[in-house]
GROMACS .gro file of N, CA and C in nm:
model
  468
    1MET      N    1  -1.200   0.573  -1.711
    1MET     CA    2  -1.130   0.666  -1.624
    1MET      C    3  -0.988   0.616  -1.602
    2SER      N    4  -0.895   0.704  -1.617
    2SER     CA    5  -0.755   0.670  -1.592
    2SER      C    6  -0.687   0.794  -1.537
    3GLU      N    7  -0.605   0.774  -1.437
    3GLU     CA    8  -0.539   0.887  -1.373
    3GLU      C    9  -0.394   0.850  -1.347
    4VAL      N   10  -0.306   0.939  -1.382
    4VAL     CA   11  -0.165   0.920  -1.351
    4VAL      C   12  -0.127   1.026  -1.249
    5SER      N   13  -0.084   0.980  -1.134
    5SER     CA   14  -0.046   1.074  -1.029
    5SER      C   15   0.093   1.039  -0.980
    6GLY      N   16   0.192   1.055  -1.067
    6GLY     CA   17   0.330   1.028  -1.028
    6GLY      C   18   0.354   0.883  -0.995
    7ARG      N   19   0.364   0.855  -0.869
    7ARG     CA   20   0.399   0.721  -0.824
    7ARG      C   21   0.280   0.631  -0.801
    8LEU      N   22   0.160   0.675  -0.837
    8LEU     CA   23   0.041   0.591  -0.823
    8LEU      C   24  -0.044   0.604  -0.949
    9LEU      N   25  -0.071   0.492  -1.013
    9LEU     CA   26  -0.157   0.490  -1.132
    9LEU      C   27  -0.291   0.434  -1.091
   10VAL      N   28  -0.399   0.501  -1.131
   10VAL     CA   29  -0.533   0.457  -1.098
   10VAL      C   30  -0.615   0.455  -1.226
   11SER      N   31  -0.679   0.341  -1.252
   11SER     CA   32  -0.767   0.333  -1.368
   11SER      C   33  -0.892   0.255  -1.329
   12LEU      N   34  -1.001   0.285  -1.398
   12LEU     CA   35  -1.128   0.218  -1.374
   12LEU      C   36  -1.188   0.183  -1.508
   13ALA      N   37  -1.208   0.054  -1.531
   13ALA     CA   38  -1.269   0.007  -1.656
   13ALA      C   39  -1.350  -0.119  -1.626
   14GLY      N   40  -1.473  -0.120  -1.670
   14GLY     CA   41  -1.557  -0.238  -1.651
   14GLY      C   42  -1.580  -0.274  -1.504
   15GLY      N   43  -1.579  -0.176  -1.417
   15GLY     CA   44  -1.600  -0.201  -1.275
   15GLY      C   45  -1.475  -0.243  -1.199
   16VAL      N   46  -1.363  -0.260  -1.270
   16VAL     CA   47  -1.238  -0.301  -1.206
   16VAL      C   48  -1.148  -0.178  -1.189
   17LYS      N   49  -1.122  -0.141  -1.065
   17LYS     CA   50  -1.029  -0.032  -1.039
   17LYS      C   51  -0.892  -0.092  -1.016
   18ARG      N   52  -0.796  -0.050  -1.097
   18ARG     CA   53  -0.659  -0.095  -1.084
   18ARG      C   54  -0.577   0.018  -1.022
   19ILE      N   55  -0.514  -0.014  -0.911
   19ILE     CA   56  -0.427   0.082  -0.843
   19ILE      C   57  -0.287   0.023  -0.847
   20THR      N   58  -0.196   0.096  -0.912
   20THR     CA   59  -0.061   0.045  -0.932
   20THR      C   60   0.042   0.137  -0.868
   21PHE      N   61   0.121   0.081  -0.776
   21PHE     CA   62   0.235   0.155  -0.723
   21PHE      C   63   0.333   0.168  -0.837
   22ASN      N   64   0.379   0.290  -0.866
   22ASN     CA   65   0.458   0.314  -0.986
   22ASN      C   66   0.590   0.385  -0.953
   23ASN      N   67   0.681   0.310  -0.898
   23ASN     CA   68   0.815   0.362  -0.871
   23ASN      C   69   0.914   0.247  -0.892
   24PRO      N   70   0.915   0.190  -1.014
   24PRO     CA   71   0.995   0.069  -1.036
   24PRO      C   72   1.144   0.085  -1.011
   25ALA      N   73   1.196   0.206  -1.024
   25ALA     CA   74   1.339   0.228  -0.998
   25ALA      C   75   1.374   0.202  -0.852
   26ARG      N   76   1.275   0.212  -0.762
   26ARG     CA   77   1.296   0.189  -0.619
   26ARG      C   78   1.210   0.073  -0.570
   27ARG      N   79   1.191  -0.027  -0.656
   27ARG     CA   80   1.108  -0.145  -0.624
   27ARG      C   81   0.969  -0.105  -0.575
   28THR      N   82   0.916  -0.002  -0.636
   28THR     CA   83   0.783   0.053  -0.606
   28THR      C   84   0.764   0.089  -0.460
   29SER      N   85   0.869   0.141  -0.398
   29SER     CA   86   0.853   0.194  -0.262
   29SER      C   87   0.764   0.318  -0.269
   30VAL      N   88   0.702   0.352  -0.157
   30VAL     CA   89   0.605   0.460  -0.155
   30VAL      C   90   0.652   0.575  -0.066
   31ASP      N   91   0.621   0.697  -0.109
   31ASP     CA   92   0.645   0.814  -0.027
   31ASP      C   93   0.512   0.856   0.034
   32LEU      N   94   0.512   0.959   0.117
   32LEU     CA   95   0.391   1.001   0.187
   32LEU      C   96   0.281   1.045   0.091
   33GLU      N   97   0.317   1.112  -0.018
   33GLU     CA   98   0.216   1.156  -0.114
   33GLU      C   99   0.149   1.036  -0.181
   34THR      N  100   0.224   0.933  -0.212
   34THR     CA  101   0.167   0.813  -0.271
   34THR      C  102   0.072   0.745  -0.173
   35VAL      N  103   0.110   0.740  -0.048
   35VAL     CA  104   0.026   0.678   0.054
   35VAL      C  105  -0.104   0.758   0.070
   36ARG      N  106  -0.094   0.892   0.067
   36ARG     CA  107  -0.215   0.976   0.075
   36ARG      C  108  -0.307   0.949  -0.044
   37ARG      N  109  -0.248   0.943  -0.162
   37ARG     CA  110  -0.327   0.922  -0.284
   37ARG      C  111  -0.390   0.784  -0.285
   38LEU      N  112  -0.321   0.682  -0.233
   38LEU     CA  113  -0.380   0.548  -0.222
   38LEU      C  114  -0.504   0.553  -0.134
   39SER      N  115  -0.494   0.619  -0.021
   39SER     CA  116  -0.608   0.631   0.070
   39SER      C  117  -0.726   0.697   0.000
   40GLU      N  118  -0.699   0.805  -0.074
   40GLU     CA  119  -0.804   0.875  -0.148
   40GLU      C  120  -0.868   0.785  -0.253
   41ALA      N  121  -0.785   0.711  -0.327
   41ALA     CA  122  -0.836   0.622  -0.432
   41ALA      C  123  -0.925   0.513  -0.374
   42ILE      N  124  -0.885   0.459  -0.259
   42ILE     CA  125  -0.967   0.356  -0.194
   42ILE      C  126  -1.100   0.416  -0.151
   43LYS      N  127  -1.096   0.532  -0.086
   43LYS     CA  128  -1.219   0.596  -0.039
   43LYS      C  129  -1.312   0.633  -0.154
   44GLU      N  130  -1.256   0.681  -0.267
   44GLU     CA  131  -1.336   0.715  -0.385
   44GLU      C  132  -1.405   0.591  -0.440
   45SER      N  133  -1.342   0.476  -0.426
   45SER     CA  134  -1.396   0.351  -0.480
   45SER      C  135  -1.527   0.311  -0.414
   46ALA      N  136  -1.548   0.355  -0.291
   46ALA     CA  137  -1.674   0.324  -0.222
   46ALA      C  138  -1.791   0.397  -0.286
   47GLU      N  139  -1.762   0.509  -0.353
   47GLU     CA  140  -1.868   0.594  -0.408
   47GLU      C  141  -1.883   0.585  -0.559
   48ASP      N  142  -1.783   0.535  -0.631
   48ASP     CA  143  -1.793   0.532  -0.776
   48ASP      C  144  -1.841   0.395  -0.825
   49GLU      N  145  -1.829   0.369  -0.954
   49GLU     CA  146  -1.880   0.245  -1.012
   49GLU      C  147  -1.785   0.126  -0.998
   50THR      N  148  -1.685   0.139  -0.912
   50THR     CA  149  -1.594   0.028  -0.883
   50THR      C  150  -1.671  -0.091  -0.828
   51ARG      N  151  -1.641  -0.211  -0.879
   51ARG     CA  152  -1.698  -0.334  -0.826
   51ARG      C  153  -1.593  -0.417  -0.755
   52VAL      N  154  -1.467  -0.402  -0.796
   52VAL     CA  155  -1.354  -0.472  -0.734
   52VAL      C  156  -1.229  -0.385  -0.753
   53ILE      N  157  -1.140  -0.392  -0.655
   53ILE     CA  158  -1.015  -0.316  -0.660
   53ILE      C  159  -0.899  -0.415  -0.669
   54VAL      N  160  -0.808  -0.391  -0.762
   54VAL     CA  161  -0.687  -0.472  -0.774
   54VAL      C  162  -0.569  -0.379  -0.749
   55ILE      N  163  -0.489  -0.413  -0.648
   55ILE     CA  164  -0.370  -0.334  -0.615
   55ILE      C  165  -0.248  -0.414  -0.655
   56THR      N  166  -0.157  -0.350  -0.727
   56THR     CA  167  -0.036  -0.417  -0.772
   56THR      C  168   0.078  -0.316  -0.782
   57GLY      N  169   0.192  -0.362  -0.829
   57GLY     CA  170   0.307  -0.274  -0.844
   57GLY      C  171   0.363  -0.281  -0.985
   58ALA      N  172   0.420  -0.172  -1.031
   58ALA     CA  173   0.485  -0.168  -1.161
   58ALA      C  174   0.626  -0.227  -1.148
   59GLY      N  175   0.676  -0.281  -1.255
   59GLY     CA  176   0.811  -0.336  -1.252
   59GLY      C  177   0.816  -0.472  -1.186
   60ASP      N  178   0.925  -0.498  -1.114
   60ASP     CA  179   0.948  -0.632  -1.061
   60ASP      C  180   0.906  -0.650  -0.915
   61SER      N  181   0.834  -0.553  -0.857
   61SER     CA  182   0.793  -0.564  -0.717
   61SER      C  183   0.651  -0.514  -0.697
   62PHE      N  184   0.587  -0.566  -0.594
   62PHE     CA  185   0.455  -0.517  -0.553
   62PHE      C  186   0.473  -0.382  -0.484
   63CYS      N  187   0.544  -0.381  -0.372
   63CYS     CA  188   0.575  -0.256  -0.300
   63CYS      C  189   0.680  -0.289  -0.195
   64ALA      N  190   0.796  -0.228  -0.208
   64ALA     CA  191   0.907  -0.256  -0.117
   64ALA      C  192   0.903  -0.170   0.009
   65GLY      N  193   0.785  -0.117   0.042
   65GLY     CA  194   0.770  -0.041   0.166
   65GLY      C  195   0.789   0.108   0.147
   66ALA      N  196   0.817   0.175   0.256
   66ALA     CA  197   0.833   0.320   0.254
   66ALA      C  198   0.964   0.357   0.187
   67ASP      N  199   0.959   0.460   0.105
   67ASP     CA  200   1.078   0.514   0.041
   67ASP      C  201   1.142   0.610   0.142
   68LEU      N  202   1.224   0.555   0.227
   68LEU     CA  203   1.284   0.633   0.335
   68LEU      C  204   1.374   0.744   0.283
   69GLN      N  205   1.438   0.724   0.170
   69GLN     CA  206   1.526   0.827   0.116
   69GLN      C  207   1.449   0.949   0.070
   70SER      N  208   1.325   0.931   0.026
   70SER     CA  209   1.249   1.047  -0.021
   70SER      C  210   1.206   1.137   0.093
   71SER      N  211   1.195   1.083   0.213
   71SER     CA  212   1.148   1.166   0.323
   71SER      C  213   1.260   1.217   0.413
   72LEU      N  214   1.374   1.153   0.410
   72LEU     CA  215   1.482   1.193   0.501
   72LEU      C  216   1.539   1.331   0.474
   73PRO      N  217   1.574   1.366   0.349
   73PRO     CA  218   1.637   1.497   0.329
   73PRO      C  219   1.542   1.613   0.360
   74SER      N  220   1.414   1.598   0.332
   74SER     CA  221   1.322   1.710   0.348
   74SER      C  222   1.284   1.737   0.493
   75ALA      N  223   1.286   1.635   0.576
   75ALA     CA  224   1.242   1.655   0.715
   75ALA      C  225   1.315   1.559   0.808
   76PRO      N  226   1.437   1.592   0.845
   76PRO     CA  227   1.514   1.502   0.931
   76PRO      C  228   1.451   1.484   1.070
   77ASP      N  229   1.368   1.579   1.111
   77ASP     CA  230   1.303   1.569   1.242
   77ASP      C  231   1.157   1.524   1.230
   78ARG      N  232   1.125   1.457   1.122
   78ARG     CA  233   0.988   1.411   1.094
   78ARG      C  234   0.937   1.324   1.209
   79ASP      N  235   0.813   1.343   1.247
   79ASP     CA  236   0.748   1.265   1.351
   79ASP      C  237   0.681   1.144   1.286
   80VAL      N  238   0.748   1.031   1.293
   80VAL     CA  239   0.700   0.909   1.229
   80VAL      C  240   0.565   0.866   1.284
   81THR      N  241   0.544   0.882   1.414
   81THR     CA  242   0.417   0.844   1.475
   81THR      C  243   0.301   0.922   1.416
   82THR      N  244   0.319   1.051   1.396
   82THR     CA  245   0.215   1.135   1.336
   82THR      C  246   0.190   1.093   1.192
   83ASP      N  247   0.296   1.067   1.117
   83ASP     CA  248   0.280   1.022   0.978
   83ASP      C  249   0.200   0.892   0.973
   84LEU      N  250   0.230   0.799   1.062
   84LEU     CA  251   0.157   0.673   1.063
   84LEU      C  252   0.010   0.696   1.096
   85ARG      N  253  -0.015   0.773   1.199
   85ARG     CA  254  -0.153   0.796   1.245
   85ARG      C  255  -0.233   0.875   1.142
   86GLU      N  256  -0.174   0.975   1.078
   86GLU     CA  257  -0.249   1.065   0.991
   86GLU      C  258  -0.243   1.030   0.843
   87VAL      N  259  -0.143   0.952   0.802
   87VAL     CA  260  -0.126   0.924   0.659
   87VAL      C  261  -0.138   0.775   0.628
   88VAL      N  262  -0.062   0.691   0.695
   88VAL     CA  263  -0.059   0.548   0.663
   88VAL      C  264  -0.185   0.476   0.711
   89ASN      N  265  -0.217   0.489   0.838
   89ASN     CA  266  -0.329   0.413   0.894
   89ASN      C  267  -0.465   0.442   0.830
   90PRO      N  268  -0.496   0.567   0.790
   90PRO     CA  269  -0.625   0.589   0.725
   90PRO      C  270  -0.645   0.506   0.597
   91GLY      N  271  -0.537   0.485   0.522
   91GLY     CA  272  -0.548   0.403   0.401
   91GLY      C  273  -0.577   0.258   0.431
   92VAL      N  274  -0.508   0.205   0.531
   92VAL     CA  275  -0.531   0.066   0.571
   92VAL      C  276  -0.672   0.050   0.627
   93LEU      N  277  -0.715   0.145   0.710
   93LEU     CA  278  -0.851   0.140   0.765
   93LEU      C  279  -0.956   0.151   0.654
   94ALA      N  280  -0.930   0.234   0.553
   94ALA     CA  281  -1.022   0.244   0.439
   94ALA      C  282  -1.030   0.112   0.364
   95MET      N  283  -0.916   0.044   0.350
   95MET     CA  284  -0.917  -0.087   0.283
   95MET      C  285  -1.003  -0.185   0.361
   96ARG      N  286  -0.988  -0.188   0.491
   96ARG     CA  287  -1.063  -0.284   0.574
   96ARG      C  288  -1.212  -0.250   0.580
   97ALA      N  289  -1.247  -0.122   0.568
   97ALA     CA  290  -1.387  -0.080   0.573
   97ALA      C  291  -1.456  -0.090   0.437
   98MET      N  292  -1.379  -0.111   0.332
   98MET     CA  293  -1.433  -0.113   0.196
   98MET      C  294  -1.531  -0.230   0.179
   99PRO      N  295  -1.657  -0.202   0.139
   99PRO     CA  296  -1.753  -0.310   0.120
   99PRO      C  297  -1.731  -0.387  -0.011
  100LYS      N  298  -1.645  -0.336  -0.097
  100LYS     CA  299  -1.614  -0.402  -0.224
  100LYS      C  300  -1.483  -0.479  -0.207
  101PRO      N  301  -1.469  -0.592  -0.276
  101PRO     CA  302  -1.348  -0.674  -0.257
  101PRO      C  303  -1.221  -0.605  -0.309
  102ILE      N  304  -1.113  -0.628  -0.235
  102ILE     CA  305  -0.981  -0.577  -0.272
  102ILE      C  306  -0.889  -0.697  -0.291
  103ILE      N  307  -0.825  -0.702  -0.407
  103ILE     CA  308  -0.731  -0.809  -0.439
  103ILE      C  309  -0.591  -0.749  -0.447
  104ALA      N  310  -0.498  -0.807  -0.374
  104ALA     CA  311  -0.357  -0.768  -0.385
  104ALA      C  312  -0.292  -0.866  -0.481
  105ARG      N  313  -0.244  -0.816  -0.594
  105ARG     CA  314  -0.175  -0.897  -0.694
  105ARG      C  315  -0.025  -0.878  -0.668
  106VAL      N  316   0.034  -0.975  -0.596
  106VAL     CA  317   0.169  -0.959  -0.544
  106VAL      C  318   0.271  -1.036  -0.628
  107HIS      N  319   0.373  -0.966  -0.670
  107HIS     CA  320   0.488  -1.025  -0.738
  107HIS      C  321   0.611  -0.955  -0.683
  108GLY      N  322   0.719  -1.024  -0.673
  108GLY     CA  323   0.841  -0.963  -0.620
  108GLY      C  324   0.825  -0.924  -0.475
  109HIS      N  325   0.892  -0.816  -0.437
  109HIS     CA  326   0.894  -0.772  -0.297
  109HIS      C  327   0.761  -0.713  -0.251
  110ALA      N  328   0.717  -0.756  -0.135
  110ALA     CA  329   0.607  -0.693  -0.060
  110ALA      C  330   0.664  -0.678   0.081
  111ALA      N  331   0.726  -0.565   0.106
  111ALA     CA  332   0.799  -0.546   0.232
  111ALA      C  333   0.743  -0.426   0.308
  112GLY      N  334   0.754  -0.430   0.438
  112GLY     CA  335   0.711  -0.319   0.521
  112GLY      C  336   0.565  -0.286   0.499
  113ILE      N  337   0.536  -0.158   0.472
  113ILE     CA  338   0.397  -0.119   0.449
  113ILE      C  339   0.342  -0.187   0.324
  114GLY      N  340   0.427  -0.221   0.230
  114GLY     CA  341   0.381  -0.295   0.111
  114GLY      C  342   0.326  -0.431   0.150
  115CYS      N  343   0.394  -0.499   0.240
  115CYS     CA  344   0.346  -0.628   0.291
  115CYS      C  345   0.213  -0.608   0.363
  116ASN      N  346   0.205  -0.501   0.441
  116ASN     CA  347   0.083  -0.478   0.519
  116ASN      C  348  -0.034  -0.436   0.431
  117TYR      N  349  -0.009  -0.368   0.320
  117TYR     CA  350  -0.116  -0.341   0.223
  117TYR      C  351  -0.169  -0.473   0.167
  118ALA      N  352  -0.078  -0.563   0.137
  118ALA     CA  353  -0.121  -0.695   0.086
  118ALA      C  354  -0.203  -0.768   0.193
  119LEU      N  355  -0.155  -0.767   0.317
  119LEU     CA  356  -0.226  -0.836   0.425
  119LEU      C  357  -0.363  -0.775   0.452
  120ALA      N  358  -0.380  -0.645   0.427
  120ALA     CA  359  -0.508  -0.578   0.450
  120ALA      C  360  -0.610  -0.606   0.340
  121ALA      N  361  -0.564  -0.659   0.228
  121ALA     CA  362  -0.657  -0.691   0.118
  121ALA      C  363  -0.743  -0.811   0.155
  122ASP      N  364  -0.854  -0.826   0.084
  122ASP     CA  365  -0.943  -0.939   0.109
  122ASP      C  366  -0.886  -1.069   0.052
  123ILE      N  367  -0.816  -1.057  -0.060
  123ILE     CA  368  -0.757  -1.173  -0.127
  123ILE      C  369  -0.616  -1.135  -0.171
  124ILE      N  370  -0.522  -1.227  -0.150
  124ILE     CA  371  -0.386  -1.207  -0.200
  124ILE      C  372  -0.362  -1.313  -0.307
  125VAL      N  373  -0.327  -1.266  -0.426
  125VAL     CA  374  -0.285  -1.356  -0.533
  125VAL      C  375  -0.136  -1.330  -0.550
  126ALA      N  376  -0.055  -1.429  -0.512
  126ALA     CA  377   0.091  -1.411  -0.512
  126ALA      C  378   0.156  -1.501  -0.615
  127SER      N  379   0.249  -1.445  -0.691
  127SER     CA  380   0.325  -1.525  -0.786
  127SER      C  381   0.427  -1.608  -0.709
  128ASP      N  382   0.489  -1.703  -0.777
  128ASP     CA  383   0.592  -1.782  -0.710
  128ASP      C  384   0.719  -1.701  -0.688
  129GLN      N  385   0.722  -1.579  -0.739
  129GLN     CA  386   0.834  -1.488  -0.717
  129GLN      C  387   0.807  -1.389  -0.603
  130ALA      N  388   0.692  -1.399  -0.538
  130ALA     CA  389   0.656  -1.305  -0.431
  130ALA      C  390   0.743  -1.330  -0.308
  131PHE      N  391   0.774  -1.219  -0.241
  131PHE     CA  392   0.859  -1.223  -0.122
  131PHE      C  393   0.798  -1.128  -0.020
  132PHE      N  394   0.747  -1.182   0.090
  132PHE     CA  395   0.683  -1.102   0.194
  132PHE      C  396   0.781  -1.080   0.308
  133SER      N  397   0.789  -0.954   0.358
  133SER     CA  398   0.886  -0.925   0.462
  133SER      C  399   0.834  -0.819   0.558
  134GLN      N  400   0.852  -0.846   0.687
  134GLN     CA  401   0.825  -0.749   0.794
  134GLN      C  402   0.961  -0.712   0.853
  135ALA      N  403   1.035  -0.628   0.785
  135ALA     CA  404   1.174  -0.599   0.822
  135ALA      C  405   1.189  -0.472   0.905
  136PHE      N  406   1.084  -0.433   0.975
  136PHE     CA  407   1.087  -0.308   1.050
  136PHE      C  408   1.199  -0.303   1.154
  137VAL      N  409   1.224  -0.413   1.220
  137VAL     CA  410   1.324  -0.415   1.325
  137VAL      C  411   1.462  -0.378   1.270
  138LYS      N  412   1.485  -0.402   1.142
  138LYS     CA  413   1.614  -0.370   1.081
  138LYS      C  414   1.637  -0.219   1.070
  139ILE      N  415   1.527  -0.141   1.078
  139ILE     CA  416   1.542   0.004   1.074
  139ILE      C  417   1.492   0.068   1.204
  140GLY      N  418   1.475  -0.012   1.307
  140GLY     CA  419   1.441   0.038   1.440
  140GLY      C  420   1.297   0.081   1.457
  141LEU      N  421   1.204   0.019   1.384
  141LEU     CA  422   1.063   0.054   1.393
  141LEU      C  423   0.977  -0.066   1.429
  142MET      N  424   0.860  -0.038   1.483
  142MET     CA  425   0.757  -0.141   1.501
  142MET      C  426   0.681  -0.152   1.370
  143PRO      N  427   0.626  -0.269   1.338
  143PRO     CA  428   0.546  -0.281   1.215
  143PRO      C  429   0.431  -0.180   1.215
  144ASP      N  430   0.409  -0.118   1.098
  144ASP     CA  431   0.300  -0.022   1.085
  144ASP      C  432   0.190  -0.080   0.997
  145GLY      N  433   0.086  -0.004   0.980
  145GLY     CA  434  -0.018  -0.042   0.887
  145GLY      C  435  -0.092  -0.170   0.923
  146GLY      N  436  -0.093  -0.205   1.050
  146GLY     CA  437  -0.170  -0.321   1.093
  146GLY      C  438  -0.099  -0.455   1.084
  147GLY      N  439   0.030  -0.454   1.055
  147GLY     CA  440   0.104  -0.579   1.040
  147GLY      C  441   0.097  -0.670   1.161
  148THR      N  442   0.108  -0.614   1.280
  148THR     CA  443   0.105  -0.698   1.400
  148THR      C  444  -0.034  -0.754   1.426
  149TYR      N  445  -0.136  -0.695   1.366
  149TYR     CA  446  -0.273  -0.746   1.377
  149TYR      C  447  -0.301  -0.850   1.269
  150PHE      N  448  -0.272  -0.815   1.142
  150PHE     CA  449  -0.309  -0.902   1.029
  150PHE      C  450  -0.228  -1.031   1.022
  151LEU      N  451  -0.098  -1.022   1.036
  151LEU     CA  452  -0.013  -1.137   1.013
  151LEU      C  453  -0.045  -1.258   1.099
  152PRO      N  454  -0.056  -1.246   1.232
  152PRO     CA  455  -0.087  -1.365   1.312
  152PRO      C  456  -0.226  -1.421   1.284
  153ARG      N  457  -0.320  -1.337   1.243
  153ARG     CA  458  -0.453  -1.385   1.213
  153ARG      C  459  -0.458  -1.460   1.080
  154LEU      N  460  -0.367  -1.426   0.989
  154LEU     CA  461  -0.365  -1.493   0.860
  154LEU      C  462  -0.282  -1.621   0.860
  155VAL      N  463  -0.176  -1.625   0.939
  155VAL     CA  464  -0.090  -1.744   0.939
  155VAL      C  465  -0.116  -1.835   1.059
  156GLY      N  466  -0.190  -1.788   1.157
  156GLY     CA  467  -0.223  -1.870   1.272
  156GLY      C  468  -0.112  -1.880   1.374
   0.00000   0.00000   0.00000
């Protein structure tokens, strides 16, 4: 099984589901549709022949967070709180509820929600080029996707 859905590639072979953020021109940043599709792919994995999930990014980054430019022109009055509650958080909650192991294969940037996707995984395998960042304050936001919960529990 292999599926190409724009900015998210999903394949399943030999029980290994590979989910790849695919927006290398923007350091694999994600838009709302990609986040929705990630949530669906995770939830589908609970029911199909997936034995392990590997999440990674195409190009030189794991996931540089939300693609803010993709959402700004279409909806300048977008309700970020609603997007987080209805789109972002269900994917993170699905990752944490998944009875099958999830591995984040991190290289390059893992920033914002990308960092939090990595933190929500069961195992993080990071290259020596990996860069983790919670830069929400730089754009006037609180960390989303469970960052304030996961990070202190993982680093102590």
